[in-house]
PDB file of C-alpha atoms and ligand atoms in Angstrom:
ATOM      1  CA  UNK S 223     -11.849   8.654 -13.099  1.00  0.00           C
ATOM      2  CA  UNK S 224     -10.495   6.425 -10.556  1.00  0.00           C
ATOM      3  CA  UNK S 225     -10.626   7.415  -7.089  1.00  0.00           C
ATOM      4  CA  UNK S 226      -8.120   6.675  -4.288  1.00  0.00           C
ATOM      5  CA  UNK S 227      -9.277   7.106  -0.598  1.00  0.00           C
ATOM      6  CA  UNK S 228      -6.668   7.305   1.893  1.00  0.00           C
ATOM      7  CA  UNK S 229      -7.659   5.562   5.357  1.00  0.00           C
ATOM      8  CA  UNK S 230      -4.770   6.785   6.959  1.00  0.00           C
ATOM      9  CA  UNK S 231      -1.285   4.663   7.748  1.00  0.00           C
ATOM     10  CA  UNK S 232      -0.868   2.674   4.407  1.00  0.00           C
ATOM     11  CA  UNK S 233      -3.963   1.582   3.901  1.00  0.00           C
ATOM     12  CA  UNK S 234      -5.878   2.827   1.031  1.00  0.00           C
ATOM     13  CA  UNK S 235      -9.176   1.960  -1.234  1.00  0.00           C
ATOM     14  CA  UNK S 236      -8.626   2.027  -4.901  1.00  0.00           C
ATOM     15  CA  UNK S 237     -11.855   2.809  -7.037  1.00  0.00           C
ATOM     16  CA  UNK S 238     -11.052   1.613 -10.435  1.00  0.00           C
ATOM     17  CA  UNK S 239     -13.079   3.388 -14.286  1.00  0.00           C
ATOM     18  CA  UNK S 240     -15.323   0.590 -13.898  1.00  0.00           C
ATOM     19  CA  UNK S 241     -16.093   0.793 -10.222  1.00  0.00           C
ATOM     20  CA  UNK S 242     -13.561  -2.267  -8.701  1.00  0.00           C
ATOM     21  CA  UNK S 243     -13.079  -1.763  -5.436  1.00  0.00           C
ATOM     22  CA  UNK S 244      -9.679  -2.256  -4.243  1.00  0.00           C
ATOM     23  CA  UNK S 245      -8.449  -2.625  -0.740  1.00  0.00           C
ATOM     24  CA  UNK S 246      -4.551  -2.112  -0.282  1.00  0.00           C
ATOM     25  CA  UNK S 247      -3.149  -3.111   3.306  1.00  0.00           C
ATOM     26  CA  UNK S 248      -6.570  -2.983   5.251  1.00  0.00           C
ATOM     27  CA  UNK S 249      -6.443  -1.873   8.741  1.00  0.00           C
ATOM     28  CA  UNK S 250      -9.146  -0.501  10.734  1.00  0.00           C
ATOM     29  CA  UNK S 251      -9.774  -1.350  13.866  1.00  0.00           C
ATOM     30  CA  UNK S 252      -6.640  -1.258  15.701  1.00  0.00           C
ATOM     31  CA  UNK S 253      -5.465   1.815  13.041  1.00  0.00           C
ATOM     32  CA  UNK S 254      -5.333   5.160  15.204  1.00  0.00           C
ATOM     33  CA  UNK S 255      -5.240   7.079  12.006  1.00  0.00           C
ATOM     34  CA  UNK S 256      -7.691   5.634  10.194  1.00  0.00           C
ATOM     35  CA  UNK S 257     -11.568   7.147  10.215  1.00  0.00           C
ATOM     36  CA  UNK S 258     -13.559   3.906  10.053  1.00  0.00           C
ATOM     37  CA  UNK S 259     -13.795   0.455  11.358  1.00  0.00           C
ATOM     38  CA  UNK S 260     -13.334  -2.468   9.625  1.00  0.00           C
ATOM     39  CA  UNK S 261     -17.170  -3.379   9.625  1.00  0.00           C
ATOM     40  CA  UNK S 262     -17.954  -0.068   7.598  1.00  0.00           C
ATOM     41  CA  UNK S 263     -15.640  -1.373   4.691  1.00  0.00           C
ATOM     42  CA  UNK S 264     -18.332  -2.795   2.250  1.00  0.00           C
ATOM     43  CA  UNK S 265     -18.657  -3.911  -1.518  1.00  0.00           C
ATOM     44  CA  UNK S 266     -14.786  -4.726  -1.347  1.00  0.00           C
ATOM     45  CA  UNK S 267     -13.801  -6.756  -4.946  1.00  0.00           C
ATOM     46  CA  UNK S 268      -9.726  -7.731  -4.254  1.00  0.00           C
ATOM     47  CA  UNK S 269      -7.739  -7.066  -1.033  1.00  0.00           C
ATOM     48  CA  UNK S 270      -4.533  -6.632  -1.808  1.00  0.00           C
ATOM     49  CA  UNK S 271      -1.615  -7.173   1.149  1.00  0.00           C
ATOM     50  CA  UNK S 272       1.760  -5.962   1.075  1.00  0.00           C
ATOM     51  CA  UNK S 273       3.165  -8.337   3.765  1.00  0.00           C
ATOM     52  CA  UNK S 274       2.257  -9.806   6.549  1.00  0.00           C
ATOM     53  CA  UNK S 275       2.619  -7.200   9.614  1.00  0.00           C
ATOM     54  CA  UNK S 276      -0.153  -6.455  11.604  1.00  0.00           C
ATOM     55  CA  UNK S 277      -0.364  -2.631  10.025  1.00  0.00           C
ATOM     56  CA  UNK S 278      -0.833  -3.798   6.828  1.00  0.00           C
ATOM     57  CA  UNK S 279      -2.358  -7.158   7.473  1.00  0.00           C
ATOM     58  CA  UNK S 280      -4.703  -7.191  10.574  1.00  0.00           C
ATOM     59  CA  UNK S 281      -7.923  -6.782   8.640  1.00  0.00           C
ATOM     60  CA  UNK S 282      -7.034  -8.392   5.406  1.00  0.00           C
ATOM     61  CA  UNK S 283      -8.342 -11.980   6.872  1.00  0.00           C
ATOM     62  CA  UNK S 284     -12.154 -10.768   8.390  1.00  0.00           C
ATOM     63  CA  UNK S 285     -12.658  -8.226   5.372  1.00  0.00           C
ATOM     64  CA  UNK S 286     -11.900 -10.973   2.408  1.00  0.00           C
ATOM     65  CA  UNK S 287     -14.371 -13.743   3.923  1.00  0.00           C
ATOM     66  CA  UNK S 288     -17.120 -11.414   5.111  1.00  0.00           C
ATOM     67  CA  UNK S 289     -17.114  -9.408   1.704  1.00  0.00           C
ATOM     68  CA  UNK S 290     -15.870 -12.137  -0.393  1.00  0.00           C
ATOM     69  CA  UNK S 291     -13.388 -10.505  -1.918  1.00  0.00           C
ATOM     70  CA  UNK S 292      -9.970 -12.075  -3.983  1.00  0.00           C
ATOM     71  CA  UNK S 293      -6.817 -12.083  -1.434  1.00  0.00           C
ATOM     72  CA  UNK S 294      -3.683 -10.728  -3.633  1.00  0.00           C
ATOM     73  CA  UNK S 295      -0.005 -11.270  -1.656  1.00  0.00           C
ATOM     74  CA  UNK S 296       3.106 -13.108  -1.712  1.00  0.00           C
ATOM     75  CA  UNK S 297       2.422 -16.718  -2.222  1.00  0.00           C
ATOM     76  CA  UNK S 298       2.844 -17.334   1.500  1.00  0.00           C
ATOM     77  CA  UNK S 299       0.533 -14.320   2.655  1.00  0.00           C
ATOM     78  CA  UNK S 300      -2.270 -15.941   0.464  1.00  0.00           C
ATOM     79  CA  UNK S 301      -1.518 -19.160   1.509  1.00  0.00           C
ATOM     80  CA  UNK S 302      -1.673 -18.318   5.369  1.00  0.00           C
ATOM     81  CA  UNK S 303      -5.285 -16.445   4.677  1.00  0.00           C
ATOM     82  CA  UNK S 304      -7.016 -19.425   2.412  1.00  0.00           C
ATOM     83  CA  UNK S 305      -5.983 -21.590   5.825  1.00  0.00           C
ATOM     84  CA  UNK S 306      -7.709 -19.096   7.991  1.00  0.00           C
ATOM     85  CA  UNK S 307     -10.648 -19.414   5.411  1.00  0.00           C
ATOM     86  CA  UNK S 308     -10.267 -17.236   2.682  1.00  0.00           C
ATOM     87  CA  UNK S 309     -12.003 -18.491  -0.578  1.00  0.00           C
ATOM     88  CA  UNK S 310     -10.573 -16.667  -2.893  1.00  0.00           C
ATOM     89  CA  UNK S 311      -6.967 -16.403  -3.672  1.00  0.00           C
ATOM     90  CA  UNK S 312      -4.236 -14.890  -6.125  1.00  0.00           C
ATOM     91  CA  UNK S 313      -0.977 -15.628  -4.945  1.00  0.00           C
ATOM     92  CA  UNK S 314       1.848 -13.752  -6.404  1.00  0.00           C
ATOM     93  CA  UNK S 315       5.899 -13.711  -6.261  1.00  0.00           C
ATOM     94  CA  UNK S 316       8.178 -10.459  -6.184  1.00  0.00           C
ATOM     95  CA  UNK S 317       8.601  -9.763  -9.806  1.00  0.00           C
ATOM     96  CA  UNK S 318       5.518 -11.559 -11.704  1.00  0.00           C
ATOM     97  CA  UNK S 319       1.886  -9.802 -12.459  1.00  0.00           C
ATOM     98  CA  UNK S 320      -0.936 -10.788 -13.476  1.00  0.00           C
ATOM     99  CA  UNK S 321      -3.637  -9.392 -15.205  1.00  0.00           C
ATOM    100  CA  UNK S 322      -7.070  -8.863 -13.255  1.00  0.00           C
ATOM    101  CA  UNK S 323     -10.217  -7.846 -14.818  1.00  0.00           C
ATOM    102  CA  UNK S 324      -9.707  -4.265 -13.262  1.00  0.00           C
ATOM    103  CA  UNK S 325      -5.824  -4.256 -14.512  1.00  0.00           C
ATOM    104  CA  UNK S 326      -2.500  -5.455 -14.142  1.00  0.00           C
ATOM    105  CA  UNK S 327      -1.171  -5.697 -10.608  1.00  0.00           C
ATOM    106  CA  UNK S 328       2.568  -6.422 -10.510  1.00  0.00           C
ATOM    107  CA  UNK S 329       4.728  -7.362  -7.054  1.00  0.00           C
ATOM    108  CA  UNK S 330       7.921  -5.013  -6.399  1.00  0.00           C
ATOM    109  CA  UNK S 331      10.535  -5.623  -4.027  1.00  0.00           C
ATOM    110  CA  UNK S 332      10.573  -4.379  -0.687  1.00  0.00           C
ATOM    111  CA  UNK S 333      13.336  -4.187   1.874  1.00  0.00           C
ATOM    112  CA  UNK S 334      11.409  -4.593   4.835  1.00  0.00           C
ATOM    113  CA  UNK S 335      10.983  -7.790   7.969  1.00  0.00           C
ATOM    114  CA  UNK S 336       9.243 -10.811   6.842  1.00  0.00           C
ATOM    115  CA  UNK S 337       6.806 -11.968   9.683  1.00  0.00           C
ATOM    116  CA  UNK S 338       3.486 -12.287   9.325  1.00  0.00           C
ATOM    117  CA  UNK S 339       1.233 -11.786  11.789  1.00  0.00           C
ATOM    118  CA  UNK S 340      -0.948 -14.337  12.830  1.00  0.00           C
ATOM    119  CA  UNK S 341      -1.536 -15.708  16.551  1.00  0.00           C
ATOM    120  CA  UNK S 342       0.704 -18.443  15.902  1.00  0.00           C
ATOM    121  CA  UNK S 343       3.125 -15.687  14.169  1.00  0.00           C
ATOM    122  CA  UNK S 344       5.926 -18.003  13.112  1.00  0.00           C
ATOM    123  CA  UNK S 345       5.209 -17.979   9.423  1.00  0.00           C
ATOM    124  CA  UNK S 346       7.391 -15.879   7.327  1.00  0.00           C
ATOM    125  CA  UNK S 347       6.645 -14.171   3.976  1.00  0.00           C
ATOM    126  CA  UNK S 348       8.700 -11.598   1.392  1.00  0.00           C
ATOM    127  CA  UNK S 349       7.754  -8.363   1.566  1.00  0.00           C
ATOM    128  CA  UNK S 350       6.675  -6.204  -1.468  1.00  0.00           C
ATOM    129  CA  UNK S 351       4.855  -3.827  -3.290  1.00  0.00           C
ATOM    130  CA  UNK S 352       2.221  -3.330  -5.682  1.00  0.00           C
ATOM    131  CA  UNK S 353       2.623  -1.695  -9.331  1.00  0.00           C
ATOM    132  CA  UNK S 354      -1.264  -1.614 -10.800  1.00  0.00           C
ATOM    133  CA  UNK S 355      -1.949  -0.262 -14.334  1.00  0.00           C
ATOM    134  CA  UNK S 356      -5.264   0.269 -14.711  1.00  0.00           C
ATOM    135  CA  UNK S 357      -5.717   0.516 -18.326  1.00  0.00           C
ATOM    136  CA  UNK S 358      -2.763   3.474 -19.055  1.00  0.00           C
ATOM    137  CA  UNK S 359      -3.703   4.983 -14.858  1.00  0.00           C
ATOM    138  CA  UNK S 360      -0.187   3.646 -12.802  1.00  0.00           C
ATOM    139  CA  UNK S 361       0.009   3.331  -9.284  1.00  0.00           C
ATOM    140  CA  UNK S 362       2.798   2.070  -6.878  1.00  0.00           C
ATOM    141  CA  UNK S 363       2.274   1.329  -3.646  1.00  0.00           C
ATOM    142  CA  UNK S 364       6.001   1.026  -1.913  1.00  0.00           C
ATOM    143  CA  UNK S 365       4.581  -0.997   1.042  1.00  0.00           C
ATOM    144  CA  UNK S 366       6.934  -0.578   3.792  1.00  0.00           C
ATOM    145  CA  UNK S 367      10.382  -0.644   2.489  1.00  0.00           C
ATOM    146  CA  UNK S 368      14.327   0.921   2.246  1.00  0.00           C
ATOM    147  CA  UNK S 369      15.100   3.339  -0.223  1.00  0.00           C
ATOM    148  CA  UNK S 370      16.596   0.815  -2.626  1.00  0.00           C
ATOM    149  CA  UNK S 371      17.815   1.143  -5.955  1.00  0.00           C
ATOM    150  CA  UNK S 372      15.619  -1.152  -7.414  1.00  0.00           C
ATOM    151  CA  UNK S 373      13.121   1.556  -7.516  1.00  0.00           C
ATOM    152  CA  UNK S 374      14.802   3.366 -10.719  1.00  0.00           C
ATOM    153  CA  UNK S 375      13.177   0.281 -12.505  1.00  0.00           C
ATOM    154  CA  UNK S 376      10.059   2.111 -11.674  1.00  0.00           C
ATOM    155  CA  UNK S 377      11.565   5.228 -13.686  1.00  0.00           C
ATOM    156  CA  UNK S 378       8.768   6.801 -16.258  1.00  0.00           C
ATOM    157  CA  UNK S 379       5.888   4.377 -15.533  1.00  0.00           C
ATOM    158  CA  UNK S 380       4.547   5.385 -12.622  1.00  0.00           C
ATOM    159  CA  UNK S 381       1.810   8.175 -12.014  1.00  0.00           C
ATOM    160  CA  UNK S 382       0.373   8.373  -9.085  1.00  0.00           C
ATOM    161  CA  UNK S 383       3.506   6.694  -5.787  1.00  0.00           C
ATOM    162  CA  UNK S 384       2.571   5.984  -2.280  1.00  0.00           C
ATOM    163  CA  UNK S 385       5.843   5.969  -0.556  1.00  0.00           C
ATOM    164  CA  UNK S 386       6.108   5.573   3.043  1.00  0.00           C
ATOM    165  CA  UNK S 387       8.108   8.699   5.047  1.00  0.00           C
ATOM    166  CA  UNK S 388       7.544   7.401   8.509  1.00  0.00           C
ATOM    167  CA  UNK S 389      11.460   7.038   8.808  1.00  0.00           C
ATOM    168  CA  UNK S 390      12.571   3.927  12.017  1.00  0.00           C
ATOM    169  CA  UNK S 391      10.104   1.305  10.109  1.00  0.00           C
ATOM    170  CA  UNK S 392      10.626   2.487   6.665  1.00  0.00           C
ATOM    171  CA  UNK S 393      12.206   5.250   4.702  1.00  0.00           C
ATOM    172  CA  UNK S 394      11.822   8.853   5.985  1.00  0.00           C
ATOM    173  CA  UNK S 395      11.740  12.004   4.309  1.00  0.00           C
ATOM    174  CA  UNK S 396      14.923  12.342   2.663  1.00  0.00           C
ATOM    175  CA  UNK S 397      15.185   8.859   1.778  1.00  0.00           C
ATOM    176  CA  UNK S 398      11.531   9.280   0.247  1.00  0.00           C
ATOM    177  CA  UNK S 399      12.307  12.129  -0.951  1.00  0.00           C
ATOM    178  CA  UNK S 400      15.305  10.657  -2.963  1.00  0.00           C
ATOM    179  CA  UNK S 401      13.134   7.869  -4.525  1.00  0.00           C
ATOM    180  CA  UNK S 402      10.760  10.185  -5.598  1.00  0.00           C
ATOM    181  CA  UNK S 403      14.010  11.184  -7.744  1.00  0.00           C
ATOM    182  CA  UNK S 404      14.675   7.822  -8.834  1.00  0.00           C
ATOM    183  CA  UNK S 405      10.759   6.912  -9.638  1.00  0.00           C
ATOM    184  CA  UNK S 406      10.302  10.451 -11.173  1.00  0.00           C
ATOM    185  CA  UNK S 407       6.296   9.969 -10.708  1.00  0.00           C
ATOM    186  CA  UNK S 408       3.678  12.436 -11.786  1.00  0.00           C
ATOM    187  CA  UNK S 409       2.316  12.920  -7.984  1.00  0.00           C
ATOM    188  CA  UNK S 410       3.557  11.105  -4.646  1.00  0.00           C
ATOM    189  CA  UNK S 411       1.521  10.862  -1.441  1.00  0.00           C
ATOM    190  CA  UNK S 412       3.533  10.725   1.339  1.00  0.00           C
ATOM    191  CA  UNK S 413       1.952   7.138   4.081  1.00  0.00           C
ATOM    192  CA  UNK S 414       3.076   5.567   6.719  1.00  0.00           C
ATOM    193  CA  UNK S 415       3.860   8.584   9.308  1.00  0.00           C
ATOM    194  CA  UNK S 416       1.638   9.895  12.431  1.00  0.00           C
ATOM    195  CA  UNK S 417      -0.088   6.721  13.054  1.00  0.00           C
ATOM    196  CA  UNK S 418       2.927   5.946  16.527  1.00  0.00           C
ATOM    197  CA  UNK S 419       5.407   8.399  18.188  1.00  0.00           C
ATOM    198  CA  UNK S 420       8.228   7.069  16.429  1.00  0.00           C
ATOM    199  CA  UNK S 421       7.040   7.990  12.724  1.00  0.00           C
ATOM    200  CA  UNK S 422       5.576  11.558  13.611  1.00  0.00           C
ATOM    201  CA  UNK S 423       6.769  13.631  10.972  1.00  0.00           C
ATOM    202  CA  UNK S 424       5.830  16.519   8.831  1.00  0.00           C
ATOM    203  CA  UNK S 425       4.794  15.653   5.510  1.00  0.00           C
ATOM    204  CA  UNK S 426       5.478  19.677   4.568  1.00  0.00           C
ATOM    205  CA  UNK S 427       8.927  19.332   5.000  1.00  0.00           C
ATOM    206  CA  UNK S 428       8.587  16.186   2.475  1.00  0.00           C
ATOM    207  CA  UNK S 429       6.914  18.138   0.156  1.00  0.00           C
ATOM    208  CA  UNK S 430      10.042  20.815   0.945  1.00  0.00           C
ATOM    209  CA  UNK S 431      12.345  18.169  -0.217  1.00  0.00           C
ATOM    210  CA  UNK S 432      10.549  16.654  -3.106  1.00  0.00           C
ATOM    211  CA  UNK S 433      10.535  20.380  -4.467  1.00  0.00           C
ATOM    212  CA  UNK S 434       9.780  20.627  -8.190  1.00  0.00           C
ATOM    213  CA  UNK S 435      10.228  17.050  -8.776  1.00  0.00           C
ATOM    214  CA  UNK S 436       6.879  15.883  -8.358  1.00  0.00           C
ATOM    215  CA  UNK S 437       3.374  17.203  -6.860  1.00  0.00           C
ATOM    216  CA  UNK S 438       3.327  15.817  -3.558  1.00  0.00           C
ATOM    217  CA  UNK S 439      -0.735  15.244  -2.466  1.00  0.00           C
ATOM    218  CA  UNK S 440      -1.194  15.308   1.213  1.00  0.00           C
ATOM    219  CA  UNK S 441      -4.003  13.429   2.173  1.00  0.00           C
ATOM    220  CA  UNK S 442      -5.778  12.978   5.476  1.00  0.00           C
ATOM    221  CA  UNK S 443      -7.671  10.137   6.436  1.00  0.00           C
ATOM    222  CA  UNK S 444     -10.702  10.577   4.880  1.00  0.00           C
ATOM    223  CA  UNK S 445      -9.266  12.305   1.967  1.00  0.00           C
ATOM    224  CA  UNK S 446     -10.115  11.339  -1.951  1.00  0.00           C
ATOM    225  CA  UNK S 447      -6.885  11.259  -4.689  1.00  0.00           C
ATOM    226  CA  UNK S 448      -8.871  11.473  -7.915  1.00  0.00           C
ATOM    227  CA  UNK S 449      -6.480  10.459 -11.110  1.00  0.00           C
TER     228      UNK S 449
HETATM  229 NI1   NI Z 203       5.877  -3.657   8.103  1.00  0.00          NI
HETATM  230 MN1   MN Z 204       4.118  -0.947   8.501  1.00  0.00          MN
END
């Protein structure tokens, strides 16, 4: 079975069969959602970064060097953290994959701003996703994005979808709710909501939306996705 714990926001642990542990978009300390900090996250194999904003970014830096874990992103992402001292690195490009000894982990697009976040914050990365097969078990994780089109490509070959329903950064409900028609996954957990003012929502009236479609999972922070 692998296991996926939701921290709250977008950032989530993946557990792979074998035990790999997978970090997507780690952020702790400054995460008002989220039910530990940074310095509880242990054991951590491969970080893996969406893009460079502070929500999805903050931690990756501190967590790879202190646990030694592999930094996944965009080329630039993993070029930025191997200058603040990351060891290891995999960068990737929108559209390529590569094959990790847990599985296959895959870039998508994502319409989303390109900063990242550093204290000098003038270096600029593209945004994306992550599509992971591990070994037949298919997750996406949208990152922060637009409903796009794109996403049909997605169409029959996803299982488990983390799609963000925030709505002012990122899609909201009935945009999520209409990817979830384009993706057609087996279950979608609604992300990226609660954590400020402007992305309160109600993830019931998502579920609402995504009627038969799909089994939406709502998960708190804290919560376990088993798959
Ligand atoms: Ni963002
Ligand atoms: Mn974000």
């Amino acid at each position: 079975m692998a296991e996926l714990h939701y921290h709250g926001h977008a950032t989530f642990t993946l557990v792979a069969d074998d035990g790999v542990r997978i970090v997507i978009d780690p952020w702790f300390d400054e995460n008002p959602s989220t039910e530990i900090g940074v310095d509880d996250v242990d054991g951590v194999d491969y970080v893996l970064c969406t893009h460079g904003h502070s929500d999805h970014f903050a931690d990756a830096v501190p967590l790879a060097i202190r646990t030694g874990a592999t930094l996944v992103s965009s080329f630039e992402i993993a070029k930025f953290a191997q200058e603040k001292g990351v060891e290891g690195v995999h960068p990737l490009s929108i559209g390529g994959g590569f094959t990790f000894p847990f599985g296959y982990v895959k870039m998508t697009p994502a319409l989303h701003g390109t900063a990242v976040d550093g204290s000098e914050g003038r270096v600029s990365a593209m945004p994306g996703g992550f599509w992971i097969d591990l070994g037949g078990k298919r997750l996406y994780h949208a990152g922060d994005t637009a409903l796009t089109t794109d996403m049909e490509l997605l169409r029959g070959r996803v299982d488990v979808a983390l799609l963000p329903i925030g709505d002012n950064f990122t899609m909201g409900p009935e945009d999520a709710a209409r990817a979830v028609n384009l993706i057609d996954p087996g279950v979608v957990i609604p992300m990226h909501y609660d954590t400020f003012d402007v992305i309160r929502q109600d993830p019931e009236r998502f579920r609402e939306l995504v009627g038969p479609s799909a089994r939406v999972e709502i998960l708190r922070p804290g919560d376990t996705h088993a798959f």
